[in-house]
Tab-separated table of N, CA and C in Angstrom:
chain	number	residue	atom	x	y	z
A	1	MET	N	130.334	140.515	148.871
A	1	MET	CA	129.825	140.522	147.461
A	1	MET	C	128.271	140.336	147.237
A	2	GLN	N	127.719	141.023	146.531
A	2	GLN	CA	126.057	140.845	146.398
A	2	GLN	C	125.896	139.833	145.425
A	3	PRO	N	124.528	139.085	145.758
A	3	PRO	CA	124.236	138.226	144.778
A	3	PRO	C	123.747	139.025	143.524
A	4	SER	N	123.965	138.504	142.305
A	4	SER	CA	123.213	139.347	141.261
A	4	SER	C	121.825	138.908	140.937
A	5	VAL	N	121.173	139.659	140.871
A	5	VAL	CA	119.883	139.926	140.551
A	5	VAL	C	119.309	139.823	139.261
A	6	THR	N	118.941	138.659	138.829
A	6	THR	CA	118.707	138.296	137.549
A	6	THR	C	116.892	138.441	137.153
A	7	PRO	N	116.724	139.561	136.267
A	7	PRO	CA	115.575	140.181	136.123
A	7	PRO	C	114.613	138.846	135.460
A	8	SER	N	113.410	138.564	135.800
A	8	SER	CA	112.456	137.762	135.421
A	8	SER	C	112.238	137.740	133.867
A	9	ILE	N	112.566	136.897	133.395
A	9	ILE	CA	112.158	136.595	131.494
A	9	ILE	C	111.067	135.937	131.113
A	10	VAL	N	110.586	136.178	130.130
A	10	VAL	CA	109.523	135.226	129.354
A	10	VAL	C	110.096	134.695	127.964
A	11	ARG	N	109.977	133.518	128.109
A	11	ARG	CA	110.583	132.575	127.103
A	11	ARG	C	109.418	132.519	125.899
A	12	ILE	N	109.742	132.545	124.920
A	12	ILE	CA	108.561	132.439	123.927
A	12	ILE	C	109.005	131.467	122.980
A	13	PHE	N	108.131	130.414	122.673
A	13	PHE	CA	108.318	129.223	122.056
A	13	PHE	C	107.053	129.308	120.538
A	14	GLU	N	107.435	128.895	119.711
A	14	GLU	CA	106.657	128.631	118.722
A	14	GLU	C	106.761	127.645	117.886
A	15	ASN	N	105.742	126.674	118.037
A	15	ASN	CA	105.703	125.329	117.663
A	15	ASN	C	106.925	124.535	118.351
A	16	ASP	N	107.068	124.645	119.402
A	16	ASP	CA	107.908	124.012	120.580
A	16	ASP	C	109.455	124.498	120.099
A	17	ILE	N	109.784	125.419	119.430
A	17	ILE	CA	110.942	125.745	119.267
A	17	ILE	C	111.204	127.148	119.971
A	18	GLU	N	112.248	127.413	120.717
A	18	GLU	CA	112.453	128.866	121.362
A	18	GLU	C	112.575	129.916	120.138
A	19	ILE	N	111.865	130.885	120.204
A	19	ILE	CA	112.052	131.839	119.102
A	19	ILE	C	112.800	133.365	119.885
A	20	GLY	N	112.784	133.227	121.136
A	20	GLY	CA	113.244	134.563	121.800
A	20	GLY	C	112.766	134.764	123.119
A	21	SER	N	112.974	135.766	123.638
A	21	SER	CA	112.753	136.027	125.032
A	21	SER	C	112.594	137.328	125.336
A	22	ILE	N	111.818	137.843	126.254
A	22	ILE	CA	111.514	139.228	126.717
A	22	ILE	C	111.500	139.445	128.078
A	23	PRO	N	111.584	140.420	128.464
A	23	PRO	CA	111.589	140.880	130.026
A	23	PRO	C	110.222	140.862	130.388
A	24	LYS	N	109.910	140.181	131.749
A	24	LYS	CA	108.631	140.108	132.143
A	24	LYS	C	107.772	141.121	132.127
A	25	GLU	N	108.605	142.577	132.536
A	25	GLU	CA	107.629	143.829	132.322
A	25	GLU	C	107.210	144.321	131.200
A	26	LEU	N	108.158	143.847	130.177
A	26	LEU	CA	107.660	144.344	128.917
A	26	LEU	C	106.318	143.366	128.515
A	27	TYR	N	106.267	142.037	128.629
A	27	TYR	CA	105.252	141.125	128.520
A	27	TYR	C	104.184	141.434	129.022
A	28	LEU	N	104.019	142.020	130.260
A	28	LEU	CA	102.812	142.578	131.468
A	28	LEU	C	102.267	143.737	130.597
A	29	ASN	N	103.289	144.515	130.275
A	29	ASN	CA	102.949	146.033	129.501
A	29	ASN	C	102.249	145.600	128.121
A	30	ILE	N	102.481	144.384	127.623
A	30	ILE	CA	101.645	144.038	126.008
A	30	ILE	C	100.285	143.587	126.607
A	31	GLN	N	100.343	142.645	127.835
A	31	GLN	CA	99.350	142.174	128.079
A	31	GLN	C	98.093	143.479	128.721
A	32	LYS	N	98.792	144.446	129.266
A	32	LYS	CA	97.789	145.225	129.680
A	32	LYS	C	97.061	146.041	128.507
A	33	SER	N	98.167	146.375	127.661
A	33	SER	CA	97.655	147.086	126.453
A	33	SER	C	96.679	146.358	125.900
A	34	ALA	N	96.944	145.240	125.715
A	34	ALA	CA	95.715	144.195	125.059
A	34	ALA	C	94.244	144.096	125.707
A	35	TYR	N	94.440	144.241	127.143
A	35	TYR	CA	93.144	144.174	127.699
A	35	TYR	C	92.619	145.523	127.785
A	36	LYS	N	93.149	146.562	127.422
A	36	LYS	CA	92.632	147.841	127.452
A	36	LYS	C	91.765	148.448	126.422
A	37	ASP	N	92.314	147.639	125.250
A	37	ASP	CA	91.639	147.650	123.998
A	37	ASP	C	90.097	147.188	124.113
A	38	TRP	N	89.073	148.125	123.898
A	38	TRP	CA	87.882	147.788	124.195
A	38	TRP	C	87.042	147.298	122.777
A	39	GLY	N	87.659	147.220	121.666
A	39	GLY	CA	87.241	146.506	120.598
A	39	GLY	C	87.154	144.991	120.510
A	40	LEU	N	88.614	144.840	121.484
A	40	LEU	CA	88.783	143.136	121.876
A	40	LEU	C	87.639	142.619	122.258
A	41	TYR	N	87.033	143.266	123.460
A	41	TYR	CA	86.141	143.180	124.328
A	41	TYR	C	84.454	142.615	123.245
A	42	LEU	N	84.145	143.438	122.239
A	42	LEU	CA	83.131	143.436	121.525
A	42	LEU	C	83.489	141.921	120.488
A	43	PHE	N	84.777	142.175	119.914
A	43	PHE	CA	85.169	140.927	119.001
A	43	PHE	C	84.940	139.535	119.998
A	44	GLN	N	85.136	139.702	121.335
A	44	GLN	CA	85.109	138.371	122.008
A	44	GLN	C	83.647	138.032	122.529
A	45	ALA	N	82.794	139.171	122.370
A	45	ALA	CA	81.391	138.702	122.772
A	45	ALA	C	80.874	138.278	121.409
A	46	LEU	N	81.162	138.834	120.115
A	46	LEU	CA	80.851	138.147	119.165
A	46	LEU	C	81.275	136.901	118.816
A	47	ASN	N	82.394	136.518	119.159
A	47	ASN	CA	82.871	135.156	119.224
A	47	ASN	C	82.130	134.197	120.343
A	48	ILE	N	81.898	134.559	121.161
A	48	ILE	CA	81.120	133.725	121.965
A	48	ILE	C	79.768	133.271	121.898
A	49	LEU	N	79.015	134.542	120.919
A	49	LEU	CA	77.655	134.325	120.292
A	49	LEU	C	77.826	133.203	119.113
A	50	TRP	N	78.734	133.516	118.494
A	50	TRP	CA	78.620	132.560	117.579
A	50	TRP	C	79.327	131.041	117.739
A	51	LEU	N	79.764	131.135	118.668
A	51	LEU	CA	80.261	129.659	119.263
A	51	LEU	C	79.038	128.794	119.879
A	52	THR	N	78.036	130.006	120.633
A	52	THR	CA	76.525	129.382	120.931
A	52	THR	C	75.905	129.147	119.925
A	53	PHE	N	75.701	130.007	118.762
A	53	PHE	CA	74.792	129.603	117.634
A	53	PHE	C	75.511	128.333	117.248
A	54	LYS	N	76.487	127.988	117.006
A	54	LYS	CA	77.130	126.964	116.512
A	54	LYS	C	76.611	125.870	117.515
A	55	TRP	N	76.655	126.053	118.856
A	55	TRP	CA	76.144	124.732	119.768
A	55	TRP	C	74.712	124.431	119.553
A	56	PHE	N	73.831	125.352	119.330
A	56	PHE	CA	72.491	125.153	119.131
A	56	PHE	C	72.473	124.617	117.954
A	57	LEU	N	73.001	124.845	116.792
A	57	LEU	CA	72.982	124.285	115.729
A	57	LEU	C	73.320	122.885	115.511
A	58	LYS	N	74.329	122.587	116.124
A	58	LYS	CA	74.798	121.155	116.450
A	58	LYS	C	73.890	120.500	116.849
A	59	SER	N	73.373	120.883	118.064
A	59	SER	CA	72.426	120.247	118.996
A	59	SER	C	71.076	120.022	118.091
A	60	ALA	N	70.832	120.881	117.365
A	60	ALA	CA	69.299	120.702	116.679
A	60	ALA	C	69.733	119.587	115.396
A	61	LEU	N	70.625	119.639	114.751
A	61	LEU	CA	71.132	118.856	113.868
A	61	LEU	C	71.508	117.482	114.204
A	62	LEU	N	71.539	117.109	115.565
A	62	LEU	CA	71.670	115.446	115.946
A	62	LEU	C	70.088	115.100	116.300
A	63	ILE	N	69.184	115.844	116.363
A	63	ILE	CA	68.028	115.345	116.664
A	63	ILE	C	67.427	114.160	115.705
A	64	PRO	N	67.518	114.311	114.562
A	64	PRO	CA	67.043	113.396	113.595
A	64	PRO	C	68.108	112.150	113.846
A	65	VAL	N	69.349	112.295	114.112
A	65	VAL	CA	70.594	111.413	114.209
A	65	VAL	C	70.018	110.559	115.339
A	66	LEU	N	69.758	111.255	116.312
A	66	LEU	CA	69.448	110.416	117.459
A	66	LEU	C	68.172	109.343	117.569
A	67	TRP	N	67.096	110.084	117.000
A	67	TRP	CA	65.877	109.532	116.274
A	67	TRP	C	66.093	108.282	115.816
A	68	PHE	N	66.738	108.194	114.676
A	68	PHE	CA	67.164	107.260	113.797
A	68	PHE	C	67.772	106.331	114.551
A	69	ILE	N	68.676	106.289	115.435
A	69	ILE	CA	69.552	105.327	116.193
A	69	ILE	C	68.469	104.618	117.356
A	70	CYS	N	67.544	105.498	117.804
A	70	CYS	CA	66.876	104.943	118.810
A	70	CYS	C	65.773	103.995	118.172
A	71	ALA	N	65.341	104.700	116.735
A	71	ALA	CA	64.512	103.562	115.902
A	71	ALA	C	64.912	102.303	115.364
A	72	LEU	N	66.381	102.190	115.355
A	72	LEU	CA	67.139	101.330	114.600
A	72	LEU	C	67.195	100.353	115.848
A	73	LEU	N	67.597	100.674	117.128
A	73	LEU	CA	67.756	99.876	118.289
A	73	LEU	C	66.495	99.207	118.679
A	74	PHE	N	65.306	99.981	118.660
A	74	PHE	CA	63.991	99.519	119.071
A	74	PHE	C	63.926	98.243	118.012
A	75	ALA	N	64.039	98.510	116.666
A	75	ALA	CA	63.894	97.744	115.601
A	75	ALA	C	64.668	96.455	115.702
A	76	LEU	N	65.984	96.567	116.301
A	76	LEU	CA	66.656	95.351	116.282
A	76	LEU	C	66.382	94.748	117.623
A	77	ILE	N	66.148	95.408	118.692
A	77	ILE	CA	66.051	94.697	120.182
A	77	ILE	C	64.695	94.369	120.611
A	78	ASP	N	63.843	95.162	120.504
A	78	ASP	CA	62.671	95.044	120.882
A	78	ASP	C	61.157	95.431	119.933
A	79	GLN	N	60.978	94.464	118.845
A	79	GLN	CA	60.140	95.139	117.705
A	79	GLN	C	58.484	95.086	118.419
A	80	SER	N	58.408	94.483	119.602
A	80	SER	CA	56.789	94.729	119.995
A	80	SER	C	56.726	96.472	120.641
A	81	GLU	N	57.969	96.946	120.714
A	81	GLU	CA	57.702	98.362	121.398
A	81	GLU	C	57.355	99.154	120.332
A	82	ILE	N	57.936	98.886	118.942
A	82	ILE	CA	57.508	99.613	117.824
A	82	ILE	C	55.766	99.592	117.480
A	83	THR	N	55.595	98.340	117.666
A	83	THR	CA	54.232	98.030	117.423
A	83	THR	C	53.295	98.684	118.465
A	84	LYS	N	53.641	98.452	119.788
A	84	LYS	CA	53.030	99.423	120.822
A	84	LYS	C	52.721	101.064	120.593
A	85	PHE	N	54.277	101.405	120.278
A	85	PHE	CA	54.209	102.845	119.730
A	85	PHE	C	53.237	103.212	118.769
A	86	LEU	N	53.245	102.559	117.464
A	86	LEU	CA	52.275	102.822	116.455
A	86	LEU	C	50.922	102.491	116.692
A	87	SER	N	50.531	101.518	117.693
A	87	SER	CA	48.844	101.654	118.054
A	87	SER	C	48.816	102.693	118.933
A	88	ILE	N	49.622	103.303	119.842
A	88	ILE	CA	49.180	104.535	120.530
A	88	ILE	C	49.073	105.525	119.738
A	89	ILE	N	49.807	105.808	118.701
A	89	ILE	CA	49.778	106.934	117.605
A	89	ILE	C	48.468	106.873	117.031
A	90	GLN	N	47.900	105.834	116.477
A	90	GLN	CA	46.891	105.175	115.904
A	90	GLN	C	45.608	105.884	116.738
A	91	THR	N	45.469	105.318	118.097
A	91	THR	CA	44.452	105.567	118.891
A	91	THR	C	44.450	106.925	119.432
A	92	ASN	N	45.515	107.732	119.603
A	92	ASN	CA	45.524	109.193	120.015
A	92	ASN	C	44.934	109.977	119.141
A	93	SER	N	44.491	111.147	119.894
A	93	SER	CA	43.837	112.019	119.064
A	93	SER	C	44.946	112.938	118.653
A	94	PRO	N	44.741	113.738	117.205
A	94	PRO	CA	45.591	114.845	116.798
A	94	PRO	C	46.570	115.469	117.635
A	95	LEU	N	45.626	116.171	118.702
A	95	LEU	CA	46.300	117.009	119.428
A	95	LEU	C	47.149	116.387	120.653
A	96	GLU	N	46.847	115.269	121.116
A	96	GLU	CA	47.832	114.311	121.797
A	96	GLU	C	48.996	113.698	120.755
A	97	ASN	N	48.809	113.603	119.730
A	97	ASN	CA	50.137	112.985	118.956
A	97	ASN	C	50.895	114.444	118.840
A	98	THR	N	50.228	115.517	118.592
A	98	THR	CA	51.154	116.918	118.536
A	98	THR	C	51.843	117.128	119.736
A	99	THR	N	51.126	117.165	120.822
A	99	THR	CA	51.828	116.943	122.436
A	99	THR	C	52.724	116.113	122.105
A	100	LEU	N	52.750	114.952	121.981
A	100	LEU	CA	53.709	113.805	122.045
A	100	LEU	C	54.946	114.104	121.286
A	101	PHE	N	54.631	114.708	120.093
A	101	PHE	CA	56.008	115.090	119.129
A	101	PHE	C	56.518	116.106	119.738
A	102	VAL	N	55.652	117.310	120.050
A	102	VAL	CA	56.580	118.546	120.751
A	102	VAL	C	57.406	118.142	121.919
A	103	THR	N	56.556	117.302	122.861
A	103	THR	CA	57.478	117.275	124.153
A	103	THR	C	58.647	116.054	123.751
A	104	SER	N	58.465	115.265	122.728
A	104	SER	CA	59.669	114.400	122.587
A	104	SER	C	60.704	114.987	121.937
A	105	SER	N	60.243	116.293	121.025
A	105	SER	CA	61.180	117.005	120.249
A	105	SER	C	62.002	117.908	121.147
A	106	PHE	N	61.445	118.367	122.204
A	106	PHE	CA	61.938	119.243	123.164
A	106	PHE	C	62.885	118.611	124.138
A	107	LEU	N	62.637	117.286	124.586
A	107	LEU	CA	63.243	116.458	125.567
A	107	LEU	C	64.723	115.946	124.794
A	108	THR	N	64.648	115.665	123.424
A	108	THR	CA	65.372	115.277	122.695
A	108	THR	C	66.491	116.567	122.399
A	109	PHE	N	66.130	117.432	122.125
A	109	PHE	CA	66.965	119.001	122.142
A	109	PHE	C	67.714	118.808	123.211
A	110	ILE	N	66.927	118.869	124.162
A	110	ILE	CA	67.865	119.334	125.593
A	110	ILE	C	68.889	118.138	125.893
A	111	PHE	N	68.712	117.031	125.768
A	111	PHE	CA	69.701	115.845	125.503
A	111	PHE	C	70.807	116.156	124.608
A	112	CYS	N	70.538	116.830	123.411
A	112	CYS	CA	71.439	116.648	122.739
A	112	CYS	C	72.320	117.973	122.885
A	113	LEU	N	71.551	119.055	123.369
A	113	LEU	CA	72.265	120.373	124.190
A	113	LEU	C	73.393	119.749	125.021
A	114	MET	N	73.212	118.959	125.990
A	114	MET	CA	73.802	118.471	127.019
A	114	MET	C	74.885	117.717	126.404
A	115	ALA	N	74.787	116.764	125.498
A	115	ALA	CA	75.639	116.048	124.802
A	115	ALA	C	76.666	116.872	124.124
A	116	THR	N	76.135	117.786	123.426
A	116	THR	CA	77.142	118.503	122.718
A	116	THR	C	78.160	119.510	123.649
A	117	PHE	N	77.483	120.107	124.666
A	117	PHE	CA	78.251	120.967	125.694
A	117	PHE	C	79.404	120.058	126.387
A	118	ILE	N	78.878	118.673	126.738
A	118	ILE	CA	80.117	118.007	127.251
A	118	ILE	C	81.131	117.619	126.366
A	119	THR	N	80.464	117.383	124.986
A	119	THR	CA	81.722	117.147	124.063
A	119	THR	C	82.647	118.358	123.905
A	120	MET	N	81.791	119.443	124.095
A	120	MET	CA	82.807	120.824	123.432
A	120	MET	C	83.680	121.199	124.854
A	121	THR	N	82.976	120.777	125.839
A	121	THR	CA	84.041	121.156	127.209
A	121	THR	C	85.102	120.221	127.124
A	122	THR	N	84.725	118.700	126.919
A	122	THR	CA	86.063	117.642	127.111
A	122	THR	C	87.044	117.793	126.118
A	123	MET	N	86.395	118.311	124.818
A	123	MET	CA	87.507	118.364	123.498
A	123	MET	C	88.133	119.809	123.803
A	124	GLY	N	87.723	120.740	124.282
A	124	GLY	CA	87.905	121.968	124.220
A	124	GLY	C	87.142	122.895	123.295
A	125	PHE	N	86.879	123.985	123.557
A	125	PHE	CA	86.075	124.957	122.652
A	125	PHE	C	86.827	125.250	121.451
A	126	ASN	N	88.452	125.231	121.550
A	126	ASN	CA	89.077	125.724	120.284
A	126	ASN	C	88.663	124.983	119.387
A	127	ASN	N	88.463	123.421	119.604
A	127	ASN	CA	87.896	122.475	118.248
A	127	ASN	C	86.743	123.063	117.742
A	128	PHE	N	86.037	123.791	118.350
A	128	PHE	CA	84.595	124.049	117.761
A	128	PHE	C	84.377	125.521	117.741
A	129	GLY	N	85.936	126.237	117.262
A	129	GLY	CA	85.949	127.764	116.633
A	129	GLY	C	86.231	128.742	117.689
A	130	TYR	N	86.452	128.442	118.712
A	130	TYR	CA	86.415	129.431	119.896
A	130	TYR	C	88.070	130.036	119.612
A	131	ILE	N	88.205	131.312	119.426
A	131	ILE	CA	89.454	132.197	119.266
A	131	ILE	C	89.554	133.046	120.652
A	132	ASN	N	90.476	133.128	121.350
A	132	ASN	CA	90.785	134.249	122.392
A	132	ASN	C	91.629	135.419	121.781
A	133	LYS	N	90.731	136.270	121.510
A	133	LYS	CA	90.855	137.352	120.546
A	133	LYS	C	92.189	138.347	121.864
A	134	PHE	N	92.217	138.366	123.116
A	134	PHE	CA	93.267	138.623	123.583
A	134	PHE	C	94.530	138.207	123.425
A	135	ASP	N	94.596	136.791	123.688
A	135	ASP	CA	95.792	136.023	123.309
A	135	ASP	C	96.457	136.161	122.152
A	136	GLN	N	95.433	136.409	120.657
A	136	GLN	CA	95.916	136.524	119.654
A	136	GLN	C	96.272	138.032	119.211
A	137	LYS	N	96.063	138.970	120.164
A	137	LYS	CA	96.509	140.265	120.073
A	137	LYS	C	97.949	140.237	120.690
A	138	ILE	N	97.886	139.513	121.823
A	138	ILE	CA	99.361	139.569	122.746
A	138	ILE	C	100.322	138.676	121.443
A	139	HIS	N	99.871	137.882	120.880
A	139	HIS	CA	100.837	136.823	120.255
A	139	HIS	C	101.354	138.052	119.038
A	140	ARG	N	100.396	138.675	118.363
A	140	ARG	CA	100.731	139.266	117.186
A	140	ARG	C	101.699	140.484	117.910
A	141	ILE	N	101.445	141.275	118.688
A	141	ILE	CA	102.479	142.130	119.095
A	141	ILE	C	103.707	141.595	119.455
A	142	ILE	N	103.981	140.245	120.170
A	142	ILE	CA	104.985	139.497	120.410
A	142	ILE	C	105.733	139.222	119.120
A	143	ARG	N	105.194	138.657	118.122
A	143	ARG	CA	105.545	138.308	116.733
A	143	ARG	C	106.105	139.351	116.072
A	144	SER	N	105.552	140.680	116.233
A	144	SER	CA	106.002	141.722	115.420
A	144	SER	C	107.472	142.572	116.252
A	145	PHE	N	107.332	142.488	117.839
A	145	PHE	CA	108.505	142.806	118.421
A	145	PHE	C	109.434	141.899	118.372
A	146	LEU	N	109.586	140.597	118.064
A	146	LEU	CA	110.499	139.495	117.721
A	146	LEU	C	110.613	139.367	116.356
A	147	GLU	N	110.090	140.018	115.705
A	147	GLU	CA	109.850	139.623	113.948
A	147	GLU	C	110.136	138.344	113.395
A	148	VAL	N	108.947	137.769	114.183
A	148	VAL	CA	108.810	136.339	113.695
A	148	VAL	C	107.746	136.378	112.662
A	149	PRO	N	108.056	135.661	111.300
A	149	PRO	CA	107.051	136.034	110.323
A	149	PRO	C	106.085	134.873	110.210
A	150	THR	N	106.242	133.673	111.037
A	150	THR	CA	105.220	132.339	110.843
A	150	THR	C	104.323	132.697	111.549
A	151	MET	N	103.177	131.689	111.347
A	151	MET	CA	102.205	131.766	112.235
A	151	MET	C	101.748	130.491	112.914
A	152	GLY	N	102.658	129.997	113.919
A	152	GLY	CA	102.495	128.835	114.529
A	152	GLY	C	101.963	128.935	115.774
A	153	ALA	N	101.537	128.268	116.476
A	153	ALA	CA	101.241	127.974	117.804
A	153	ALA	C	102.368	128.849	118.725
A	154	ILE	N	101.984	129.862	119.320
A	154	ILE	CA	102.852	130.746	120.678
A	154	ILE	C	102.629	129.958	121.962
A	155	THR	N	103.980	129.749	122.632
A	155	THR	CA	103.623	128.885	124.205
A	155	THR	C	104.595	130.121	124.793
A	156	ILE	N	104.017	130.571	125.866
A	156	ILE	CA	104.721	131.534	126.585
A	156	ILE	C	104.924	130.423	128.059
A	157	LYS	N	106.331	130.964	128.483
A	157	LYS	CA	106.975	130.169	129.668
A	157	LYS	C	107.553	131.188	130.584
A	158	PHE	N	107.083	131.555	131.798
A	158	PHE	CA	107.714	132.237	132.509
A	158	PHE	C	109.017	131.903	133.504
A	159	GLU	N	110.051	132.505	133.205
A	159	GLU	CA	111.468	132.007	134.240
A	159	GLU	C	111.886	133.085	134.867
A	160	ASN	N	112.275	132.602	136.476
A	160	ASN	CA	112.972	133.752	137.040
A	160	ASN	C	114.329	133.986	136.866
């Protein structure tokens, strides 16, 4: 007697509730068709550009907050540093003050860029508006195939 060969299946869960299963071959064909759609590559590139713009915008908006926190800490911890800083500004020429301001702004912006990038990578890009257009299309096709009307989070699990 030959052992029965069970085809590989893909179980589909929506909001942690199993809504159905499809053969693995069908899922792979759906995936291939999604990756053949060149329009999705354009949408994905625009999505990444928008995410990058939001990253720079959040970093730029953090600069005044960071300066306020630093000034507050100096005022609370070491008031003599504020006096030294103000005397340096008074004795410097306008060109030196401008150079100091531009340099400190640039360094603060770089620091804020790194801080927001670390935050985005640890929290996940999805929290900042990243949408994987390929997965979105695959999930849309699976929903229409299984006739699932809801729009919850889909999880796909491969089984043998």
